[in-house]
Short mmCIF file of C-alpha atoms in Angstrom, two decimals:
data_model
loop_
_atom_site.label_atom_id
_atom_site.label_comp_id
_atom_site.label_asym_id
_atom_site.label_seq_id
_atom_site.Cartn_x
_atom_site.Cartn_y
_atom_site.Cartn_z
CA UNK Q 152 -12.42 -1.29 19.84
CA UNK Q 153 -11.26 1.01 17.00
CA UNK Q 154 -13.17 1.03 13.65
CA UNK Q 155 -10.74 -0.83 11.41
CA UNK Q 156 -10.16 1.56 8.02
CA UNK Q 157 -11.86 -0.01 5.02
CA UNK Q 158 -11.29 1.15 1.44
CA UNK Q 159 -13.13 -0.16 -1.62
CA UNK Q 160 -12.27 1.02 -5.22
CA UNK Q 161 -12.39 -0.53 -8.65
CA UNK Q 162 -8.93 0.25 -10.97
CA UNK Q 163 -9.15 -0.33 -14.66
CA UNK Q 164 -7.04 -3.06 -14.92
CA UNK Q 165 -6.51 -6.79 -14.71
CA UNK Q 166 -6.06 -8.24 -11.55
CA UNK Q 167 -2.65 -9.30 -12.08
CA UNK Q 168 -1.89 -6.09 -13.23
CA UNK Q 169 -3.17 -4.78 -9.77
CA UNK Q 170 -1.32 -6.39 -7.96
CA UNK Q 171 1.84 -5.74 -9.96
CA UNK Q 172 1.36 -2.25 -9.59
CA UNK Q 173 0.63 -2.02 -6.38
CA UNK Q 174 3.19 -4.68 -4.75
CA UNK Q 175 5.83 -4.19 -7.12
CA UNK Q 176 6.20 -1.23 -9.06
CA UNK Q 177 5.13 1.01 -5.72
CA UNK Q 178 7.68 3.82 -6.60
CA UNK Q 179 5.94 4.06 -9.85
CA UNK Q 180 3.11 6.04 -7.74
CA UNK Q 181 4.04 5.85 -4.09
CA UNK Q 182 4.57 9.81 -3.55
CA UNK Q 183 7.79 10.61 -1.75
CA UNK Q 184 5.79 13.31 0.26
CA UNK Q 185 4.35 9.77 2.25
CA UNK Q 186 7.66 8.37 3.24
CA UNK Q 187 10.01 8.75 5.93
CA UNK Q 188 12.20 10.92 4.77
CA UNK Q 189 10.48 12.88 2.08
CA UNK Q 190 13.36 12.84 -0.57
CA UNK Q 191 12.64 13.14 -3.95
CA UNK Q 192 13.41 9.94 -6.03
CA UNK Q 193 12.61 7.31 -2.99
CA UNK Q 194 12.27 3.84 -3.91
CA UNK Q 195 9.59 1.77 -2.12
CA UNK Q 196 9.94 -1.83 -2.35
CA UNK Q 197 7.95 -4.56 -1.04
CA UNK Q 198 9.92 -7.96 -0.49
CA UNK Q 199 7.54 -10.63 -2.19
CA UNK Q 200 7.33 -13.13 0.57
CA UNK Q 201 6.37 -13.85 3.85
CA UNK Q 202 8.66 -12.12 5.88
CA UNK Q 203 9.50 -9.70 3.87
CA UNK Q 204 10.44 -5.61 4.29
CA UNK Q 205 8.56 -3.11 3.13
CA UNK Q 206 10.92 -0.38 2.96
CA UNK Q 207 11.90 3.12 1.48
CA UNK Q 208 15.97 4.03 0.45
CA UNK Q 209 16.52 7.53 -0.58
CA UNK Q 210 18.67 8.44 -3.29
CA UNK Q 211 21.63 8.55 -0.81
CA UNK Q 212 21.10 4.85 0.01
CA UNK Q 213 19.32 5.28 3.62
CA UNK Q 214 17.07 2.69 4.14
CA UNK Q 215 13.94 2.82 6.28
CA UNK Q 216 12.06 0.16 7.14
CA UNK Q 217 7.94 0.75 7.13
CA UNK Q 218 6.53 -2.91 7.13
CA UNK Q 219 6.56 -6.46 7.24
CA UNK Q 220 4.50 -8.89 4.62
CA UNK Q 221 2.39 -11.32 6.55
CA UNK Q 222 0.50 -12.99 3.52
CA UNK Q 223 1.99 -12.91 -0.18
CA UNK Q 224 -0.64 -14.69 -2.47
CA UNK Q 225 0.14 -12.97 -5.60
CA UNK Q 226 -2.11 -11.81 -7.70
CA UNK Q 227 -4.84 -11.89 -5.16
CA UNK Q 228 -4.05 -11.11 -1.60
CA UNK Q 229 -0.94 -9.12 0.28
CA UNK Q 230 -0.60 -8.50 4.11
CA UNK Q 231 1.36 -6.58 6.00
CA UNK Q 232 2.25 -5.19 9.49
CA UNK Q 233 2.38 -1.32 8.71
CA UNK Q 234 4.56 0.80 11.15
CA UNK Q 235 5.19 4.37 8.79
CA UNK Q 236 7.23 6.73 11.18
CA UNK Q 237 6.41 4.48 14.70
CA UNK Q 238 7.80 2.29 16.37
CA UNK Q 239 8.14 -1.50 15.40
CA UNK Q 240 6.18 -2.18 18.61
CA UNK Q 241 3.06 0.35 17.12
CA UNK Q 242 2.78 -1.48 14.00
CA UNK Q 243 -1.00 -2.10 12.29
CA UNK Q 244 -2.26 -4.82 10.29
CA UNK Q 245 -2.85 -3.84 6.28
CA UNK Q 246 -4.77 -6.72 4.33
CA UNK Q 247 -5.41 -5.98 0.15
CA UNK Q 248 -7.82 -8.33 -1.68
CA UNK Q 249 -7.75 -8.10 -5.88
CA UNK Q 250 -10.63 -9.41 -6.51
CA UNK Q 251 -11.43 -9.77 -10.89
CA UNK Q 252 -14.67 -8.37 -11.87
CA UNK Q 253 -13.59 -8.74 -15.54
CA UNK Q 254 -10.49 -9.28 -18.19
CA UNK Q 255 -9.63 -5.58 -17.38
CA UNK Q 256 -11.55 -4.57 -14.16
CA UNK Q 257 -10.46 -5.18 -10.33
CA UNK Q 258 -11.85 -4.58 -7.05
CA UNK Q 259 -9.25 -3.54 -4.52
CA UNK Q 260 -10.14 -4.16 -1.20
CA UNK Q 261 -8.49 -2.56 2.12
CA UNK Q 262 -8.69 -3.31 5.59
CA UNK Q 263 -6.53 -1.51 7.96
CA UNK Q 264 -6.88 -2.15 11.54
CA UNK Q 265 -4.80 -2.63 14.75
CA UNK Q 266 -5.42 0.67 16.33
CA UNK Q 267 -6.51 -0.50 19.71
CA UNK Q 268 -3.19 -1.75 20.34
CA UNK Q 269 -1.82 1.45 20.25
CA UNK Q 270 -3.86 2.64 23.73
CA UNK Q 271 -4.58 6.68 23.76
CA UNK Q 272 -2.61 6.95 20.61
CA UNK Q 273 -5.00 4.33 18.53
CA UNK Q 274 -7.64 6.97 17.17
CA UNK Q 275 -5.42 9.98 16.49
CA UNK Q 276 -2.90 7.43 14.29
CA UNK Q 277 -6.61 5.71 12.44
CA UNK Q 278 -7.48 9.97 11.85
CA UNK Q 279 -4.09 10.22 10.25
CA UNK Q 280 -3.92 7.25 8.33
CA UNK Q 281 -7.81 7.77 6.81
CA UNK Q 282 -6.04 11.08 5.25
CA UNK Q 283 -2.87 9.04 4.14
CA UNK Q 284 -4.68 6.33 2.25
CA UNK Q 285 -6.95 9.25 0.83
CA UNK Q 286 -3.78 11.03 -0.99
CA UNK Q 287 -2.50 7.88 -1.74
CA UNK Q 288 -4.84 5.89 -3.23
CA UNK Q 289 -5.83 8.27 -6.39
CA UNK Q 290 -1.84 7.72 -7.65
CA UNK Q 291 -2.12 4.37 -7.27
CA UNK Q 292 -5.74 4.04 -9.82
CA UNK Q 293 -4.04 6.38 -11.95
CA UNK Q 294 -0.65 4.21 -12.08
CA UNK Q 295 -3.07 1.20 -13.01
CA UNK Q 296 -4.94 3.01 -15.41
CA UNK Q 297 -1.83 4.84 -17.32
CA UNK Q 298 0.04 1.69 -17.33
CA UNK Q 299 -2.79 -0.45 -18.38
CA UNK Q 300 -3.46 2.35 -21.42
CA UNK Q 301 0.03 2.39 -22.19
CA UNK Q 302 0.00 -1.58 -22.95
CA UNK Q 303 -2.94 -1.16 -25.54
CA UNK Q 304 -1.34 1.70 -27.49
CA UNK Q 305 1.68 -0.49 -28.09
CA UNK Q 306 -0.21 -3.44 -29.27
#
């Protein structure tokens, strides 16, 4: 077996908020130098439901599909198969908790695993997504933070 990928942080936000940001305002912080193509001005969209795509289109309207939700329990859990520049067939399992500490404080929790599944391939593919989630994750807990300080100055 193949150490699953776990990631625990704490964003300065509600958890409703979290989720929001995370699930549907992902091109908010998602950087386009993770995606498929690597255009400037992607949008990444997560379907919210069960079934749904997770997916990038470019600017020129090319679509590429990255994911499938598996769980949608808004504002505290999202799943998802995860298959980022592989095959359908290689695709790894993604679960997020948002768990509330407080009014304006959430735990994100991250489990990715899957990796035996991919044979010979399974270790190199965890290696590269430990660096992915580590140059993605600080845009995220800024996107919560700057959003979340941008709704108090305009109260």
């Amino acid at each position: 077996m193949i150490e699953p990928l776990r990631r625990s942080f704490v964003v300065r936000c509600g958890v409703t908020h979290a989720f929001d940001v995370f699930a549907a305002k992902t091109s908010l912080w998602w950087p386009h130098t993770h995606s498929v193509s690597q255009a400037p001005g992607i949008t990444v969209m997560i379907e919210p439901m069960v079934g749904g795509r997770i997916l990038e289109r470019t600017p020129a309207g090319e679509e590429f599909e990255w994911g499938t939700v598996v769980a949608w329990d808004p504002p505290t859990r999202l799943s998802y198969s995860w298959h980022l520049r592989a095959d359908r067939a290689d695709a790894t399992d993604v679960a997020i908790t948002f768990t509330a500490i407080d009014l304006e404080t959430t735990r994100v929790d991250i489990l990715h695993s899957g990796w035996e599944r991919l044979g010979d391939r399974g270790q190199a593919r965890r290696d590269g997504n430990q660096k992915g989630w580590s140059g993605l994750l600080p845009h995220y807990v800024a996107a919560c933070s700057s959003h979340t300080d941008a709704a108090r100055r305009a109260r």
